Coordinates of N, CA and C and ligand atoms in Angstrom, one line a residue:
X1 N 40.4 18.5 10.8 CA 41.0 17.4 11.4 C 39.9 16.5 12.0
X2 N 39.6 14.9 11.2 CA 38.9 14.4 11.8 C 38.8 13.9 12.9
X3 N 40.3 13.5 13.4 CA 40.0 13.5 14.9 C 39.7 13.8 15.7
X4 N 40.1 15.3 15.5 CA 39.5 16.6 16.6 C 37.8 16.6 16.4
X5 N 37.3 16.8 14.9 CA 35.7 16.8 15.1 C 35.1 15.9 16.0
X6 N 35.7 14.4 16.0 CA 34.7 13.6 16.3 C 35.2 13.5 17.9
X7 N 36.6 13.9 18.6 CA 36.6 14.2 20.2 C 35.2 15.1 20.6
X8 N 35.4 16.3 19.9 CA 34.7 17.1 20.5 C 33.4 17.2 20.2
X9 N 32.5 16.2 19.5 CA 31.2 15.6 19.6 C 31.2 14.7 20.9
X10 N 32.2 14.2 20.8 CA 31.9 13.1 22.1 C 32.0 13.8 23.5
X11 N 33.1 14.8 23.0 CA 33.8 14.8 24.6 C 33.2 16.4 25.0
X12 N 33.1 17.4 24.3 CA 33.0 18.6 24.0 C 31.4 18.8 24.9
X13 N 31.2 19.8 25.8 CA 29.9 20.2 26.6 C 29.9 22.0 26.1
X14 N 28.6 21.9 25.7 CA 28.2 23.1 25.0 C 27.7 24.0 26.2
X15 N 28.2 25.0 26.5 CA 28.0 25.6 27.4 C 26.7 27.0 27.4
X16 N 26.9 27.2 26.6 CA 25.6 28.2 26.5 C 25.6 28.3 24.8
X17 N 25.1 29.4 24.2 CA 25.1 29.8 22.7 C 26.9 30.2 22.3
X18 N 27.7 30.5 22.9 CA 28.5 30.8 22.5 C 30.1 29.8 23.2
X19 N 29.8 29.2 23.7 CA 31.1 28.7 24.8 C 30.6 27.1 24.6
X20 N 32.6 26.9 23.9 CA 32.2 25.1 24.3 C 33.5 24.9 25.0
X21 N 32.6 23.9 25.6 CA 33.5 23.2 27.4 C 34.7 22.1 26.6
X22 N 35.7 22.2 26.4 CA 36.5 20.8 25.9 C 38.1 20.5 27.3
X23 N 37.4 20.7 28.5 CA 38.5 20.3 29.6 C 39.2 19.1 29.3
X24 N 38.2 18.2 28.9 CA 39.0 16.7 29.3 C 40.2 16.3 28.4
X25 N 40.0 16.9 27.1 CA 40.8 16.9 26.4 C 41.7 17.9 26.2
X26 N 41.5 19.3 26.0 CA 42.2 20.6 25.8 C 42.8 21.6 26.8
X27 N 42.1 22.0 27.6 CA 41.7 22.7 28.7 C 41.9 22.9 29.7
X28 N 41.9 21.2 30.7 CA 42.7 20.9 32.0 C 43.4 19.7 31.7
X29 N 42.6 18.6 31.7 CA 43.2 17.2 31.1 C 43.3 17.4 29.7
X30 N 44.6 16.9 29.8 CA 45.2 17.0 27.9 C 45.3 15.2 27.7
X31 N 45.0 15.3 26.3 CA 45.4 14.4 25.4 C 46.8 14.4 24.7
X32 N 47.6 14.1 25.2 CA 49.2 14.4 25.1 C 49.4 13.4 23.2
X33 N 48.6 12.5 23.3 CA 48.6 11.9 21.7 C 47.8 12.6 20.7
X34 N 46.5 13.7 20.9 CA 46.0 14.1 20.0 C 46.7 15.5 19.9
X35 N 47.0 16.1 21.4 CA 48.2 17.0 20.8 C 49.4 17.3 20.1
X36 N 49.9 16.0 20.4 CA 50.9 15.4 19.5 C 50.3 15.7 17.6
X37 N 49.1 15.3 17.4 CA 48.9 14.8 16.5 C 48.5 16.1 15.5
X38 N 48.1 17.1 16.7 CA 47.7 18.5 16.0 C 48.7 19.0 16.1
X39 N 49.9 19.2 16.7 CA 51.0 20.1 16.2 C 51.8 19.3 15.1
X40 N 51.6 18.2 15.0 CA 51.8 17.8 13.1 C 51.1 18.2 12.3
X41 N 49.4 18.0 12.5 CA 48.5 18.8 11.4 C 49.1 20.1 11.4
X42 N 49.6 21.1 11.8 CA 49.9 22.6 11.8 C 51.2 22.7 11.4
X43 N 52.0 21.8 11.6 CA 53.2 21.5 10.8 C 53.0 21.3 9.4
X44 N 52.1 20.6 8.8 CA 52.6 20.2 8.1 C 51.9 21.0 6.8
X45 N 50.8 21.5 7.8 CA 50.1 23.1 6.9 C 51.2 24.2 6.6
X46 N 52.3 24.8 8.0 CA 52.5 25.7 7.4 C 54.3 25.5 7.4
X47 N 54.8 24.5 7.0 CA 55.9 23.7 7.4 C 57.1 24.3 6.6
X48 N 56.6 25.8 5.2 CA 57.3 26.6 4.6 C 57.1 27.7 5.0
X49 N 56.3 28.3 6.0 CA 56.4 29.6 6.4 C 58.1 30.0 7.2
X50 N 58.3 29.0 7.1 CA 60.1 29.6 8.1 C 59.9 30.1 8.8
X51 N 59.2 29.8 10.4 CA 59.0 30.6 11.6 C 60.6 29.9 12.6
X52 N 60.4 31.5 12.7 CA 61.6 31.0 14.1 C 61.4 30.6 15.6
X53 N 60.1 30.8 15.7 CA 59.7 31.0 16.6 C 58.4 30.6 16.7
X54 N 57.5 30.0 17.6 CA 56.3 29.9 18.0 C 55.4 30.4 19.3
X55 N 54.3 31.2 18.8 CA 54.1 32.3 20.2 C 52.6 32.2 20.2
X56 N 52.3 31.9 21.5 CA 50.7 31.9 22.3 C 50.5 32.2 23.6
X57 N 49.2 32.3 24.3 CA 49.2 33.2 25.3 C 48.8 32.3 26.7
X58 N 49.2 32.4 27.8 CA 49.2 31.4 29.0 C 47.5 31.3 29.3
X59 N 47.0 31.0 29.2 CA 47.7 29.5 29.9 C 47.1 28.2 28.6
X60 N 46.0 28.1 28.4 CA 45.1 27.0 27.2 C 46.5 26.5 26.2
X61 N 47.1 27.8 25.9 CA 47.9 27.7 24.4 C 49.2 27.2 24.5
X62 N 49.6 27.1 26.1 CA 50.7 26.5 25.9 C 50.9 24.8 24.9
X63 N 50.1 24.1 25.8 CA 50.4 23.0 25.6 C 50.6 22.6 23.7
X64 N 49.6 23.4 23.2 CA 49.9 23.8 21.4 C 50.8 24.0 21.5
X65 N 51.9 25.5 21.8 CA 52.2 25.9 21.1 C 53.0 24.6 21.5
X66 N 53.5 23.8 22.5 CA 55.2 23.1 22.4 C 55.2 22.1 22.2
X67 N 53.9 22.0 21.8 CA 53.4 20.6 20.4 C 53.8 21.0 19.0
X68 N 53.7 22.1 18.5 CA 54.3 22.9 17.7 C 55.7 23.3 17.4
X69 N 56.0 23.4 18.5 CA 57.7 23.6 18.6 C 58.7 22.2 18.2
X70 N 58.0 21.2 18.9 CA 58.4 20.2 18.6 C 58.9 19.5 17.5
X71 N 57.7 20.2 16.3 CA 57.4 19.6 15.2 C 58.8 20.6 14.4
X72 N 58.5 21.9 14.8 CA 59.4 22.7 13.6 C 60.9 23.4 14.3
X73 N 61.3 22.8 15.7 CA 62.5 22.8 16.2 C 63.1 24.4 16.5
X74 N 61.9 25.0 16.9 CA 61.9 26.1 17.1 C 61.8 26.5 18.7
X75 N 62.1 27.4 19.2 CA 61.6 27.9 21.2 C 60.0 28.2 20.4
X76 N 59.2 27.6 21.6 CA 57.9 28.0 21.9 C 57.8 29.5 23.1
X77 N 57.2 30.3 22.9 CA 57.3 31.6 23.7 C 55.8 31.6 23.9
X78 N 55.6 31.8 25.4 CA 54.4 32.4 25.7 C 54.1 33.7 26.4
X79 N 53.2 34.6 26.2 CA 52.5 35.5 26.7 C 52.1 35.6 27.9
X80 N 52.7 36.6 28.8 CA 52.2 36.2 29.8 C 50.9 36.7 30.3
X81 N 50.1 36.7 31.3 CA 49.2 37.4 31.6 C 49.4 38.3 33.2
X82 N 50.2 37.6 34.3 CA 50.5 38.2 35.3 C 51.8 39.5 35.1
X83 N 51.7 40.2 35.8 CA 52.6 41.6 35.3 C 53.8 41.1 36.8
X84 N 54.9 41.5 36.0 CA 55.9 41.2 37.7 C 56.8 42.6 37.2
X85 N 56.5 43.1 38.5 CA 56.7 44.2 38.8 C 58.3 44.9 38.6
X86 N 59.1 43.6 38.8 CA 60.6 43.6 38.6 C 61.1 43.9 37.0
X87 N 60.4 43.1 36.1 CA 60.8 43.3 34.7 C 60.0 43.7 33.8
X88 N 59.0 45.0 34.1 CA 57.9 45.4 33.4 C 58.7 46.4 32.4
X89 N 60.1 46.7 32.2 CA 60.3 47.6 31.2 C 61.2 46.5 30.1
X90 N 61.3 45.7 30.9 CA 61.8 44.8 29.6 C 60.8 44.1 28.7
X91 N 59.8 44.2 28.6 CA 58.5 43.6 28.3 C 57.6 44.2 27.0
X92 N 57.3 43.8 25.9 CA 56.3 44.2 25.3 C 54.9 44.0 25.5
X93 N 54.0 44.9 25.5 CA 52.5 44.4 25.9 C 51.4 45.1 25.2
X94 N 50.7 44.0 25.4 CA 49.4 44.6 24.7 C 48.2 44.4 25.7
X95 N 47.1 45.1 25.4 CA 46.2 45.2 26.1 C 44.8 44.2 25.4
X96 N 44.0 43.0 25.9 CA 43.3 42.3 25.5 C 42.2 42.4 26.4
X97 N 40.9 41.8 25.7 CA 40.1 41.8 26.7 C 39.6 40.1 26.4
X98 N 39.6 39.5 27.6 CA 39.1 37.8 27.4 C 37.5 38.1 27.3
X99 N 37.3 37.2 26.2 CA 35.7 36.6 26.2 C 35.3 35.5 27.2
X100 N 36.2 35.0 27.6 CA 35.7 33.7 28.6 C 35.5 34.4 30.0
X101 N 37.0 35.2 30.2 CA 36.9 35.4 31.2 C 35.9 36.9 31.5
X102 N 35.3 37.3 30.5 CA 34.8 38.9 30.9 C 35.4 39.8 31.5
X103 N 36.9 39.9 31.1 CA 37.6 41.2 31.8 C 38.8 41.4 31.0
X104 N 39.7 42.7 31.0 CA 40.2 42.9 30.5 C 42.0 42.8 30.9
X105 N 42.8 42.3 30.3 CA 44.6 41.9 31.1 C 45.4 42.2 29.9
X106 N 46.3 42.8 30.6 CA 47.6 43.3 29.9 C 48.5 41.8 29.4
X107 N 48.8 41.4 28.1 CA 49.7 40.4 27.5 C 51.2 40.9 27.6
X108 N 52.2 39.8 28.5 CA 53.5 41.0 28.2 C 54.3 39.9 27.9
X109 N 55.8 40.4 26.6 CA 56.4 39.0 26.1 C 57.9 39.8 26.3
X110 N 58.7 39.3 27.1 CA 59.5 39.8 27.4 C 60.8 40.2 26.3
X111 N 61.7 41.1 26.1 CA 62.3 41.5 24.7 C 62.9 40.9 24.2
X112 N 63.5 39.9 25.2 CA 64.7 39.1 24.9 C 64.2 38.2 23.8
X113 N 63.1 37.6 24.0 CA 62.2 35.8 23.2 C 61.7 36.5 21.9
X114 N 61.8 38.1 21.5 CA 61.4 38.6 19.8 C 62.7 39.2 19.7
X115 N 63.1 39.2 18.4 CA 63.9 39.9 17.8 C 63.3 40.7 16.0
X116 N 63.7 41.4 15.6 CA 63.8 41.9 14.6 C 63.5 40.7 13.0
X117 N 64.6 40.1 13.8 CA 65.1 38.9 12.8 C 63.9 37.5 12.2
X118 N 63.1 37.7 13.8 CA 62.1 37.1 14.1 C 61.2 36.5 13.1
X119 N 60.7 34.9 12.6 CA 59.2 35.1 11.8 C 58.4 34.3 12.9
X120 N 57.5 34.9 13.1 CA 56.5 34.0 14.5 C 55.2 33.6 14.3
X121 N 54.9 32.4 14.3 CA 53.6 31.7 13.9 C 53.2 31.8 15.4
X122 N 52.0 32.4 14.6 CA 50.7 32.5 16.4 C 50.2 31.1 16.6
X123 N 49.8 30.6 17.6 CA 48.8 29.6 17.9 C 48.2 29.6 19.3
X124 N 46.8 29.7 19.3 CA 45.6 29.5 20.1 C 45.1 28.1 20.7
X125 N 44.5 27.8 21.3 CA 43.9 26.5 21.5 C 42.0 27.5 20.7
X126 N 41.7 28.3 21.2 CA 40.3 28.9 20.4 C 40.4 30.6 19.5
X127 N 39.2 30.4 18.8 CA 39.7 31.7 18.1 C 38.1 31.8 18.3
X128 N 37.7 33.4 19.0 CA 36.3 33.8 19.0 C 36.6 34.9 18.5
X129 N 36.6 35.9 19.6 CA 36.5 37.6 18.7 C 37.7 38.3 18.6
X130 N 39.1 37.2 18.6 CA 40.2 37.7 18.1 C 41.0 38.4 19.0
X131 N 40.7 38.7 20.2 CA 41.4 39.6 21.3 C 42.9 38.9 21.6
X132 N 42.9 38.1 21.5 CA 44.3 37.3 22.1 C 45.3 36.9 20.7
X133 N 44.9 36.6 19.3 CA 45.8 37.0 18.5 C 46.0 38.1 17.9
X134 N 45.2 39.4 18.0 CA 45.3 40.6 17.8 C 46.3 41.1 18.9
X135 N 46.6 41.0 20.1 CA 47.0 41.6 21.2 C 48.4 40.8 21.0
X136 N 48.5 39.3 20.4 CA 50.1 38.6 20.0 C 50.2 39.1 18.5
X137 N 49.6 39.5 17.7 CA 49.9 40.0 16.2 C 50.5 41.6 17.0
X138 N 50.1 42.6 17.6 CA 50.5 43.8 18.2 C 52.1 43.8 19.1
X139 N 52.1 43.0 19.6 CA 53.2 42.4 20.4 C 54.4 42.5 19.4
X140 N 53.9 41.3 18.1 CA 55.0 40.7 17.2 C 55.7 42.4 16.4
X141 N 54.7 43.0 16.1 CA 55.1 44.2 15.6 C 55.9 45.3 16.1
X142 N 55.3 45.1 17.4 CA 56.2 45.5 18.7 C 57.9 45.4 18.4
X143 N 57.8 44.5 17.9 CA 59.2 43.8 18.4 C 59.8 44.0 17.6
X144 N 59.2 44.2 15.8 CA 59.9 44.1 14.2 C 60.3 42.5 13.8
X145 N 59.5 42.0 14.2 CA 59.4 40.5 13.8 C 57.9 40.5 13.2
X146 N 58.1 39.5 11.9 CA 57.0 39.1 11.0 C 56.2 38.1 11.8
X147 N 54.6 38.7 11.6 CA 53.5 37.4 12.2 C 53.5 36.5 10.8
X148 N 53.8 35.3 10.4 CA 53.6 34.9 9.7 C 52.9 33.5 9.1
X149 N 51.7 33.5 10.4 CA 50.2 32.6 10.5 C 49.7 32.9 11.6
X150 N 48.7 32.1 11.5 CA 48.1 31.7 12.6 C 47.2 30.4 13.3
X151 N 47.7 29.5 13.8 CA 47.3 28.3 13.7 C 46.1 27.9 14.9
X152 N 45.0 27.6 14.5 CA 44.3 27.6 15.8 C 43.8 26.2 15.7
X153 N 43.7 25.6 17.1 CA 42.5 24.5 17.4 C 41.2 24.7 16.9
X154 N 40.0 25.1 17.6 CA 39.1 25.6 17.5 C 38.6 26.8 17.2
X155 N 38.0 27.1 15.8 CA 37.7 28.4 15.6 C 36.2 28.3 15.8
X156 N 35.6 29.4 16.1 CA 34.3 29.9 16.7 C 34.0 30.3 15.2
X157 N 33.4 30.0 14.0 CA 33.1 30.9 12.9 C 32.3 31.9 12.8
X158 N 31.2 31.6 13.6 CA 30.0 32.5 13.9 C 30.8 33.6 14.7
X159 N 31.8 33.8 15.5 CA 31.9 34.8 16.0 C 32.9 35.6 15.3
X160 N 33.6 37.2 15.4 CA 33.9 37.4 14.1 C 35.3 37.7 14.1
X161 N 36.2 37.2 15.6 CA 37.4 36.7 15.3 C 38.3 37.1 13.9
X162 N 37.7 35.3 13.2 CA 38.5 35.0 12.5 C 38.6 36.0 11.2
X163 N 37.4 37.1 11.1 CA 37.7 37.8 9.9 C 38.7 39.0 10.5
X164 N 38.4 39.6 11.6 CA 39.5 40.4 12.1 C 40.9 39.8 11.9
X165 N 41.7 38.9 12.3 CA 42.5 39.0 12.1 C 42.6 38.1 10.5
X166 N 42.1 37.8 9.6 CA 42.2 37.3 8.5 C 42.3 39.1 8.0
X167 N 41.6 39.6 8.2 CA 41.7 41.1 7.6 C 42.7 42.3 7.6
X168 N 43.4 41.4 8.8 CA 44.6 42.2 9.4 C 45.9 41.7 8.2
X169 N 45.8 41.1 7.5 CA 46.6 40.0 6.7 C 47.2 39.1 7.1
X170 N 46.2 38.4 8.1 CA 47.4 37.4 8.7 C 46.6 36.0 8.1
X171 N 47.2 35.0 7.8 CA 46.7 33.4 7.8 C 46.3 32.5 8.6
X172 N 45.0 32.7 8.8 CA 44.9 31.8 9.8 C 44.5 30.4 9.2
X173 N 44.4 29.3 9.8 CA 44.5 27.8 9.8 C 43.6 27.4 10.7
X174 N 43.1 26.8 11.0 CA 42.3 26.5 12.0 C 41.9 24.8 12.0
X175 N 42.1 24.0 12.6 CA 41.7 22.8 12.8 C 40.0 21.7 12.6
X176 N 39.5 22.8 13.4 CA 38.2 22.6 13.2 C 37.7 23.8 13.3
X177 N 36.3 24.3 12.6 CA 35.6 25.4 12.2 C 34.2 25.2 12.8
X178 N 33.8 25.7 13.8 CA 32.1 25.5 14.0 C 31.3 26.7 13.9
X179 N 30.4 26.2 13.2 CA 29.5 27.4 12.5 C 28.5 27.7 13.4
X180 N 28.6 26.8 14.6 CA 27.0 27.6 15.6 C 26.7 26.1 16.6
X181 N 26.2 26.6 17.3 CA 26.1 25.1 18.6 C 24.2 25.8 18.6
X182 N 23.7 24.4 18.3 CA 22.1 24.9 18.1 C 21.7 23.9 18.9
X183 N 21.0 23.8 19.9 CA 20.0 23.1 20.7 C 21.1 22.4 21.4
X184 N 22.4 22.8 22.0 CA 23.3 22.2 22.7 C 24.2 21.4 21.8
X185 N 24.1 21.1 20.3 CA 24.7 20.7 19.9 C 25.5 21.5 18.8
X186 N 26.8 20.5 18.6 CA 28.0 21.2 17.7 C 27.7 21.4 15.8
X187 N 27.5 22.3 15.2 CA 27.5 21.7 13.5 C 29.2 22.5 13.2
X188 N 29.5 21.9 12.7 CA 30.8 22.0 12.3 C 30.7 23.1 10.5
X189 N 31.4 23.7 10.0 CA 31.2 24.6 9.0 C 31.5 23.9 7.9
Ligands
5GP201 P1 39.3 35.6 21.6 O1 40.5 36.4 22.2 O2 39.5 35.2 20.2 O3 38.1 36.4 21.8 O4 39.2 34.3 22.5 C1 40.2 33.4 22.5 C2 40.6 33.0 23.9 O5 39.4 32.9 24.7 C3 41.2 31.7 23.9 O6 42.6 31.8 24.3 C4 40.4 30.8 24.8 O7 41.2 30.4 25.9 C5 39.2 31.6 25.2 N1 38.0 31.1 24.6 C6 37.2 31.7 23.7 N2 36.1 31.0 23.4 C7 36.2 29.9 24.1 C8 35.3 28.7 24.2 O8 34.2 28.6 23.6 N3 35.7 27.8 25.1 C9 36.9 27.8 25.8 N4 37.2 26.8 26.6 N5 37.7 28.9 25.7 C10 37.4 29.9 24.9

């Protein structure tokens, strides 16, 4: 998506070899029109998979997924990351470890928002080493509902994520693909 590449040359701060900064747009301050514009691009890629559902993990991925919901008139469901103590047996969960954050948190999606019947397209705002759609692809199974994509903003390519869960059989999609941030700068794949 060209518009995404050329925000995130402009707007995008490369944070070390592995981490790009995109707040202003993604992250804290949203672009409510280019989000708009990517949960049509993701629409309109996977606009025959027949998902009933759309599922991502709190907090970056909301704003996707219900830009995505929007488009295919489906509930958006997110993952939670805080555990409440009151409804932990109603809950499916998986265990993830964040790359950003360097620590490891239980994902829990409560039983009622999967059913059997379920087909659920994942979506991410980033895809690096795969821990957070592996831990929603584990969930969805949980439940006996089909994972059936995976739509991401930003895929990390150099990191190896995206073959993990491509290997798992799942589809991923990805918006923009970057193959490596060299001398502080973005090359795209
Ligand atoms: P993974 O689970 O694939 O290792 O990492 C994906 C999650 O980590 C995303 O939900 C995203 O919030 C965060 N993440 C991974 N890499 C980056 C990055 O380079 N920049 C930002 N802002 N978040 C990232």
């Amino acid at each position: 998506m060209d518009e995404l590449k050329k925000r995130i040359l402009t707007d995008g701060r490369v944070l070390n070899s592995h981490v790009l900064k995109v707040d202003s747009f993604l992250n804290h301050q949203i672009d409510m029109g280019l989000m708009d514009r990517m949960g049509r691009a993701f629409f309109d890629h996977f606009k025959e998979c027949g998902a009933t559902k759309v599922l991502t993990v709190e907090t970056s991925g909301i704003a996707v997924v219900c830009s995505l919901a929007r488009y295919f008139h489906v509930p958006a469901v997110f993952a939670r990351k805080t555990p409440s103590l009151t409804t932990v047996d109603d809950q499916y969960a998986a265990e993830i470890f964040s790359f950003t954050k360097q620590r490891a948190f239980t994902i829990m999606v409560n039983r009622r928002f999967l059913t059997p019947d379920d087909r659920v397209l994942l979506v991410d705002d980033f895809l690096a080493k795969g821990q957070a759609l592996l831990g929603l692809i584990n969930i969805v199974h949980q439940s006996g509902a089909d994972p059936v994509g995976a739509g991401i903003v930003i895929e990390k390519a150099f990191q190896d994520g995206g073959s993990l869960v491509r290997d798992a059989g799942i589809e991923v999609y990805s918006l923009a693909r970057i193959a490596s941030f060299e001398n502080g700068k973005v090359l795209f794949s």
